[in-house]
């Protein structure tokens, strides 16, 4: 189970540090909610864009297997998961006409906190790829595990309502922005239990359907991923392939760049990662 896996991770973490007598380990409760009877919400069936045309891509992306956190949900949350997507459709259908101009440009940005894996409850997922890595030197800014501001070696995870995929979220925001639609935070609100732990490829598929519904296709997408560690060069080809499949486009239209933050601020201290995306849309 998820709880057992996280407990094992925490036990391993303690054993790794127990040999160093000079390291100060503060008591810190494992941030996991044990659920005896969980209601699992399928975000894949929670929404659909009912526009002029909502045909999706003909192929699906491939994602490295990962474990999703178990989430408790009230009866009202369960009920919401089965409701129609009327409110989402309303947001994506403004009162004004979205003119059929030949070319549109959008920008997307996302940032998420990174914390020890046992605290996050989910791994780092970028571009639909689970970023496996060895323990890294994370700065404990709050003093939860070691003295405040000291280094704590740990595997990292992402704090997010969904899976926290910064590339996918930024692309969705860029597509919505190019179409003068609300941002991803309005469409997929982080207070909505339907999106708890959701695979962000579902947001990508939805954004694709919205774009097609308004008569556009991808012109090109340029991604700038910003994180200090872990290194992601070996993962970039799989990220690119996922994006190509989800948006039904070609390799020459998708680019992914990655850079560090030169050890500055929260990104440089491995406490966050961020992403910028510029997207162009072409009228079909």
Coordinates of C-alpha atoms in Angstrom, one line a residue, residues 48-55 85 89 92-93 206 209-215:
X48 CA -15.1 16.9 -21.0
X49 CA -15.2 20.0 -23.2
X50 CA -18.5 20.2 -25.1
X51 CA -17.4 22.6 -27.8
X52 CA -17.8 22.7 -31.6
X53 CA -15.3 19.9 -31.9
X54 CA -13.6 18.1 -29.0
X55 CA -11.9 15.3 -30.9
X85 CA -18.6 19.6 -16.5
X89 CA -17.5 24.5 -20.0
X92 CA -14.0 27.9 -21.4
X93 CA -16.8 29.5 -23.5
X206 CA -8.7 18.5 -22.1
X209 CA -9.8 19.2 -27.0
X210 CA -10.5 22.9 -26.2
X211 CA -7.9 24.1 -28.8
X212 CA -9.3 21.8 -31.5
X213 CA -12.8 22.9 -30.6
X214 CA -11.9 26.5 -31.5
X215 CA -10.3 25.4 -34.7

